[in-house]
Coordinates of C-alpha atoms in Angstrom, one line a residue:
X16 CA 110.4 107.1 119.9
X17 CA 108.3 109.0 117.5
X18 CA 109.9 110.3 114.3
X19 CA 108.3 113.0 112.1
X20 CA 109.2 114.6 108.8
X21 CA 109.7 118.3 108.7
X22 CA 109.9 120.6 105.7
X23 CA 110.5 124.0 104.2
X24 CA 110.3 124.7 100.5
X25 CA 113.8 126.0 99.5
X26 CA 114.7 127.5 96.1
X27 CA 118.4 127.6 97.1
X28 CA 119.7 127.9 93.5
X29 CA 118.0 131.4 93.3
X30 CA 120.2 133.1 96.0
X31 CA 122.8 134.3 93.5
X32 CA 120.1 136.2 91.6
X33 CA 118.6 137.5 94.8
X34 CA 121.9 138.6 96.2
X35 CA 122.8 140.3 93.0
X36 CA 119.4 142.1 93.1
X37 CA 119.0 141.0 89.5
X38 CA 115.2 140.7 89.1
X39 CA 115.2 141.3 85.4
X40 CA 114.5 137.5 84.9
X41 CA 112.6 134.9 86.9
X42 CA 114.1 132.2 89.0
X43 CA 115.6 129.4 86.9
X44 CA 113.4 127.0 88.9
X45 CA 109.8 128.4 89.6
X46 CA 109.0 128.5 93.3
X47 CA 105.9 126.4 92.7
X48 CA 108.1 123.4 91.6
X49 CA 109.9 123.6 94.9
X50 CA 106.7 123.7 96.8
X51 CA 105.2 120.8 94.9
X52 CA 108.5 118.9 95.5
X53 CA 108.1 119.5 99.2
X54 CA 104.5 118.3 99.2
X55 CA 105.4 115.1 97.3
X56 CA 108.0 114.1 99.9
X57 CA 105.6 114.9 102.7
X58 CA 103.0 112.7 101.1
X59 CA 105.4 109.8 101.8
X60 CA 105.1 110.3 105.6
X61 CA 102.0 108.2 106.3
X62 CA 102.6 105.3 103.9
X63 CA 106.3 104.9 105.0
X64 CA 105.3 104.8 108.7
X65 CA 106.5 108.2 109.9
X66 CA 104.6 109.6 112.9
X67 CA 104.0 113.2 111.8
X68 CA 104.4 116.1 109.4
X69 CA 105.7 119.5 110.5
X70 CA 105.9 122.8 108.7
X71 CA 107.8 126.1 109.4
X72 CA 106.8 129.7 108.6
X73 CA 108.9 131.8 106.1
X74 CA 108.2 134.2 103.4
X75 CA 109.8 136.8 101.1
X76 CA 113.1 135.0 100.2
X77 CA 114.0 131.6 98.6
X78 CA 114.4 130.2 102.2
X79 CA 111.7 128.0 103.7
X80 CA 108.9 129.5 101.5
X81 CA 105.9 128.4 103.7
X82 CA 104.0 131.6 104.4
X83 CA 101.3 129.9 106.5
X84 CA 102.2 126.6 108.1
X85 CA 98.7 126.0 109.4
X86 CA 97.4 126.3 105.9
X87 CA 99.8 123.7 104.7
X88 CA 99.0 121.4 107.6
X89 CA 95.3 121.8 106.8
X90 CA 96.1 120.4 103.4
X91 CA 97.7 117.4 105.0
X92 CA 94.9 117.0 107.5
X93 CA 92.7 116.1 104.5
X94 CA 95.2 113.8 102.9
X95 CA 96.1 111.8 105.9
X96 CA 94.3 109.7 108.6
X97 CA 97.0 108.7 111.1
X98 CA 100.0 111.1 111.3
X99 CA 100.2 114.0 113.8
X100 CA 100.9 117.6 112.7
X101 CA 103.3 120.1 114.0
X102 CA 104.7 123.6 113.4
X103 CA 108.4 124.6 113.7
X104 CA 107.4 127.3 114.2
X105 CA 104.6 129.7 113.9
X106 CA 106.1 133.1 114.3
X107 CA 103.8 134.5 116.9
X108 CA 104.5 138.3 116.5
X109 CA 103.4 138.2 112.8
X110 CA 99.9 137.1 113.9
X111 CA 97.0 138.8 115.6
X112 CA 96.6 136.4 118.6
X113 CA 92.8 136.0 118.1
X114 CA 93.2 135.0 114.5
X115 CA 96.1 132.6 115.5
X116 CA 93.9 131.0 118.2
X117 CA 91.1 130.6 115.7
X118 CA 93.3 128.9 113.1
X119 CA 94.8 126.6 115.7
X120 CA 91.3 125.7 116.9
X121 CA 90.0 125.1 113.4
X122 CA 92.9 122.9 112.4
X123 CA 92.3 120.9 115.6
X124 CA 88.8 120.2 114.2
X125 CA 90.0 119.5 110.6
X126 CA 92.6 116.9 111.8
X127 CA 90.5 115.4 114.6
X128 CA 92.9 116.4 117.3
X129 CA 96.1 115.5 115.5
X130 CA 97.8 119.0 115.8
X131 CA 99.9 117.7 118.7
X132 CA 103.0 120.0 118.5
X133 CA 102.1 123.7 118.4
X134 CA 105.6 125.1 118.0
X135 CA 105.8 128.9 118.3
X136 CA 108.7 131.3 118.2
X137 CA 109.6 135.0 118.2
X138 CA 111.2 135.4 114.7
X139 CA 114.5 136.9 113.7
X140 CA 114.6 138.1 110.1
X141 CA 114.6 141.9 109.6
X142 CA 113.2 141.5 106.1
X143 CA 110.3 139.2 107.2
X144 CA 109.3 141.5 110.0
X145 CA 109.4 144.5 107.5
X146 CA 107.3 142.6 105.0
X147 CA 104.4 142.0 107.4
X148 CA 104.7 145.4 108.9
X149 CA 105.5 144.4 112.5
X150 CA 108.4 146.3 114.4
X151 CA 111.0 143.8 115.6
X152 CA 111.4 145.9 118.7
X153 CA 107.9 144.8 119.8
X154 CA 108.5 141.1 119.1
X155 CA 109.1 140.0 122.7
X156 CA 106.1 141.9 124.0
X157 CA 103.9 140.7 121.1
X158 CA 105.1 137.1 121.7
X159 CA 104.4 137.2 125.5
X160 CA 101.0 138.8 125.0
X161 CA 100.1 136.2 122.3
X162 CA 101.0 133.5 124.8
X163 CA 98.7 135.1 127.3
X164 CA 95.9 135.3 124.8
X165 CA 96.4 131.8 123.5
X166 CA 96.3 130.4 127.0
X167 CA 92.9 132.1 127.7
X168 CA 91.4 131.4 124.3
X169 CA 92.3 127.8 124.2
X170 CA 91.4 127.1 127.8
X171 CA 88.3 129.2 128.6
X172 CA 84.8 129.4 127.2
X173 CA 84.8 133.2 127.5
X174 CA 87.8 135.4 127.7
X175 CA 89.1 139.0 127.4
X176 CA 92.4 140.6 127.5
X177 CA 94.1 144.0 127.9
X178 CA 97.8 144.5 127.2
X179 CA 100.3 147.0 126.0
X180 CA 99.8 146.0 122.4
X181 CA 96.6 143.8 122.2
X182 CA 93.2 144.4 123.6
X183 CA 90.5 141.7 123.2
X184 CA 86.9 142.3 124.2
X185 CA 85.0 139.5 125.9
X186 CA 84.5 136.8 123.4
X187 CA 84.6 133.1 122.6
X188 CA 86.5 131.1 119.9
X189 CA 83.9 130.0 117.4
X190 CA 84.1 127.3 116.4
X191 CA 85.5 126.0 119.6
X192 CA 88.4 123.6 119.3
X193 CA 87.7 119.9 119.5
X194 CA 90.4 119.4 122.0
X195 CA 90.5 121.1 125.4
X196 CA 94.3 120.7 126.0
X197 CA 95.7 122.7 123.1
X198 CA 97.7 125.1 125.2
X199 CA 99.6 122.3 126.8
X200 CA 100.7 121.3 123.3
X201 CA 102.6 124.6 122.8
X202 CA 106.4 124.3 122.6
X203 CA 108.7 127.2 122.3
X204 CA 111.8 127.8 120.2
X205 CA 114.3 130.4 121.6
X206 CA 117.9 131.4 120.7
X207 CA 118.8 133.6 123.6
X208 CA 119.3 132.9 127.4
X209 CA 116.8 135.5 128.3
X210 CA 114.0 134.1 126.2
X211 CA 114.8 130.6 127.4
X212 CA 114.4 131.6 131.0
X213 CA 111.2 133.6 130.4
X214 CA 109.6 130.8 128.6
X215 CA 110.7 128.1 130.9
X216 CA 109.4 129.9 134.0
X217 CA 106.0 130.0 132.4
X218 CA 106.0 126.3 131.7
X219 CA 107.0 126.2 128.0
X220 CA 108.9 123.1 126.9
X221 CA 111.8 123.7 124.4
X222 CA 111.8 122.9 120.7
X223 CA 115.3 122.8 119.3
X224 CA 115.8 123.4 115.6
X225 CA 119.4 122.5 114.9
X226 CA 120.9 125.9 115.5
X227 CA 123.3 125.0 118.4
X228 CA 125.5 122.1 119.3
X229 CA 123.6 119.2 120.7
X230 CA 125.7 119.3 123.9
X231 CA 124.6 123.0 124.4
X232 CA 121.0 122.0 123.9
X233 CA 121.5 119.3 126.5
X234 CA 122.8 121.9 129.0
X235 CA 119.9 124.1 128.2
X236 CA 117.4 121.3 128.9
X237 CA 119.0 121.1 132.4
X238 CA 118.7 124.9 132.8
X239 CA 115.1 124.8 131.8
X240 CA 114.5 122.1 134.4
X241 CA 116.2 124.2 137.0
X242 CA 113.9 127.0 136.3
X243 CA 110.9 124.7 136.2
X244 CA 111.8 123.3 139.6
X245 CA 112.1 126.8 141.0
X246 CA 108.5 127.4 139.7
X247 CA 107.3 124.2 141.2
X248 CA 107.0 122.4 137.8
X249 CA 108.2 118.9 137.0
X250 CA 111.1 118.3 134.7
X251 CA 110.5 118.1 131.0
X252 CA 112.0 116.8 127.8
X253 CA 112.4 118.8 124.6
X254 CA 111.5 117.9 121.0
X255 CA 114.3 118.2 118.5
X256 CA 114.6 118.9 114.8
X257 CA 117.6 117.4 112.9
X258 CA 118.6 117.5 109.3
X259 CA 119.0 114.2 107.5
X260 CA 120.6 112.6 104.4
X261 CA 120.6 108.9 104.3
X262 CA 122.6 107.1 101.7
X263 CA 124.2 103.7 101.1
X264 CA 127.0 105.5 99.1
X265 CA 129.6 108.0 99.8
X266 CA 127.8 111.0 101.5
X267 CA 130.6 113.5 100.4
X268 CA 128.3 115.1 97.9
X269 CA 126.1 116.3 100.7
X270 CA 128.8 118.8 101.7
X271 CA 127.6 121.2 99.0
X272 CA 124.0 120.9 100.2
X273 CA 125.0 121.5 103.8
X274 CA 127.1 124.5 102.8
X275 CA 124.2 126.0 100.8
X276 CA 121.8 125.3 103.6
X277 CA 124.0 127.3 106.0
X278 CA 124.4 130.0 103.4
X279 CA 120.7 130.2 103.1
X280 CA 120.3 130.7 106.9
X281 CA 123.0 133.4 106.9
X282 CA 121.5 135.6 104.1
X283 CA 117.9 135.0 105.0
X284 CA 118.3 136.1 108.6
X285 CA 120.9 138.8 107.8
X286 CA 123.6 137.4 110.1
X287 CA 126.4 138.8 107.9
X288 CA 125.5 142.4 108.9
X289 CA 125.5 143.2 112.6
X290 CA 123.6 146.3 111.9
X291 CA 120.5 144.1 111.4
X292 CA 120.6 143.4 115.1
X293 CA 122.7 146.0 116.9
X294 CA 120.6 148.2 119.1
X295 CA 117.4 146.3 118.3
X296 CA 115.7 145.4 121.5
X297 CA 115.7 141.7 122.2
X298 CA 118.2 140.9 119.4
X299 CA 121.5 142.2 120.8
X300 CA 123.0 138.7 121.0
X301 CA 122.7 138.1 117.3
X302 CA 125.2 140.9 116.4
X303 CA 128.1 138.6 117.6
X304 CA 127.5 136.3 114.7
X305 CA 128.7 138.8 112.1
X306 CA 132.4 137.7 111.6
X307 CA 131.9 134.2 110.4
X308 CA 128.6 135.1 108.6
X309 CA 130.3 137.8 106.6
X310 CA 132.7 135.3 105.1
X311 CA 129.8 133.1 104.1
X312 CA 128.1 135.9 102.4
X313 CA 131.2 137.1 100.5
X314 CA 131.8 133.7 99.0
X315 CA 128.2 133.4 98.1
X316 CA 128.3 136.6 96.1
X317 CA 131.6 135.9 94.4
X318 CA 130.9 132.2 93.8
X319 CA 134.5 131.5 94.9
X320 CA 134.5 128.0 96.4
X321 CA 138.0 128.3 97.7
X322 CA 136.9 131.3 99.7
X323 CA 134.3 129.4 101.6
X324 CA 135.1 129.2 105.4
X325 CA 135.3 125.7 106.8
X326 CA 133.0 126.7 109.7
X327 CA 129.8 128.5 108.9
X328 CA 126.8 129.7 111.0
X329 CA 123.6 127.8 110.6
X330 CA 122.9 124.2 111.3
X331 CA 125.5 122.7 113.7
X332 CA 127.2 119.6 112.6
X333 CA 126.0 117.7 115.7
X334 CA 122.4 118.2 114.4
X335 CA 123.2 116.7 111.0
X336 CA 122.2 113.1 110.4
X337 CA 124.4 112.4 107.4
X338 CA 125.6 109.0 106.4
X339 CA 124.7 105.4 106.1
X340 CA 121.7 104.0 107.9
X341 CA 123.8 102.6 110.6
X342 CA 125.7 105.9 111.1
X343 CA 122.5 107.8 111.3
X344 CA 121.1 105.5 113.9
X345 CA 124.2 105.8 116.0
X346 CA 124.0 109.6 115.7
X347 CA 120.4 109.7 116.8
X348 CA 121.2 107.5 119.8
X349 CA 124.1 109.8 120.8
X350 CA 122.0 112.9 120.3
X351 CA 119.1 111.6 122.5
X352 CA 121.6 110.8 125.2
X353 CA 123.1 114.3 125.0
X354 CA 119.8 116.2 124.8
X355 CA 117.1 113.9 126.4
X356 CA 114.6 114.7 123.6
X357 CA 111.3 112.9 123.6
X358 CA 110.5 113.1 120.0
X359 CA 112.5 113.6 116.8
X360 CA 111.6 115.4 113.5
X361 CA 114.0 114.9 110.6
X362 CA 114.3 117.4 107.8
X363 CA 115.1 115.4 104.6
X364 CA 115.7 118.3 102.1
X365 CA 117.8 121.3 102.6
X366 CA 120.0 123.7 100.6
X367 CA 120.4 122.8 97.0
X368 CA 119.7 119.0 97.6
X369 CA 117.5 117.9 94.6
X370 CA 114.0 116.9 95.7
X371 CA 114.4 113.5 94.0
X372 CA 117.6 112.9 96.1
X373 CA 115.7 113.8 99.2
X374 CA 112.9 111.5 98.4
X375 CA 115.2 108.5 97.9
X376 CA 116.9 109.4 101.2
X377 CA 113.6 109.5 103.0
X378 CA 112.7 106.0 101.6
X379 CA 116.0 104.5 102.6
X380 CA 115.7 106.1 106.1
X381 CA 112.1 104.7 106.5
X382 CA 113.3 101.2 105.5
X383 CA 116.6 100.9 107.3
X384 CA 116.5 103.3 110.2
X385 CA 112.9 104.2 111.2
X386 CA 111.9 100.7 112.6
X387 CA 114.9 100.7 115.0
X388 CA 114.3 104.3 116.1
X389 CA 110.6 103.4 116.8
X390 CA 111.9 100.7 119.2
X391 CA 114.2 103.1 121.0
X392 CA 113.4 104.5 124.4
X393 CA 113.6 108.2 124.8
X394 CA 114.3 108.7 128.5
X395 CA 115.0 111.9 130.4
X396 CA 118.6 111.3 131.3
X397 CA 120.1 112.2 134.7
X398 CA 122.4 114.9 133.2
X399 CA 119.2 116.9 132.3
X400 CA 117.9 117.0 135.8
X401 CA 118.4 120.0 138.2
X402 CA 120.1 118.0 141.0
X403 CA 123.0 117.2 138.7
X404 CA 123.9 120.7 137.9
X405 CA 127.3 121.9 139.0
X406 CA 127.3 124.4 141.9

């Protein structure tokens, strides 16, 4: 099975300043140091034998800090020869579809066809949508029209389009992409049942990013394959992203990093305030996360460790690869059996984990775990097939 490294540049120690709205002084750690720490770990991917480098899209807060994943992957296209490249994810509503198609096509040329996972999503954060001037109420329509335009642009020599939001005159992508199968490389990330069905019926393969129990993700794979069967499509396997800390010592210190990673998710996306989602078309399901998220935010602001809830929104424990090399290998095996993923991307730095610690963890994983995972089969298990669904 293929294993990639995935990244986001987090300045998690800066959240107290941001939450207190105290901008009278700069972050204790400059953002550029976090970005350079991320790039240094990603530079390990090819020499350590990983199969790819993946990047997300985030801006405006200490979370993720990768405002253009295609730009970052272009950087690595020039620094590597072998590894594939992926996005988890490009947030489609923030882009004009023609510009996005051109950037995908250009990266395809720069990396000689190695942009193999074009992960795209709809976006969630109220603040990020506001920062780029895109109404969240339009996100689903923008996302659907962007998929329409990408399919035309990446498959046809000439194309045009007229939708509710975007109108594209007859044109061609110039330069044309090197690869002619780019649209088939698009994977979709969704967090609602409605989006999952819409995307599955148009042939999109899921990309899961650690935000749900692995067993739930497995049931969603089966549901996707039910929809695909109804549309005359063959069954598919998702790609999964899981968060990793590999250590030969007691992994207990990772608890703080996990908690801060979940805190980062909560405050960045605004999960602690249901008004961020209530009544917003396409985001109604997110309002239900308010109760547990509010507790996370309160303890973040006060700094009271004793007030921290034991269960927090964010990365589900079944998507955390935390422990010794043997424990991590067993977790990967169990997760693949539960979810039938064909390819795994591990995220080696999250929350307040020091970048040096993440680098050491990545090296240990590459030495002790990666060879065995490379030898693993990644089958589509029977539980993920439509015929095994309960009536």
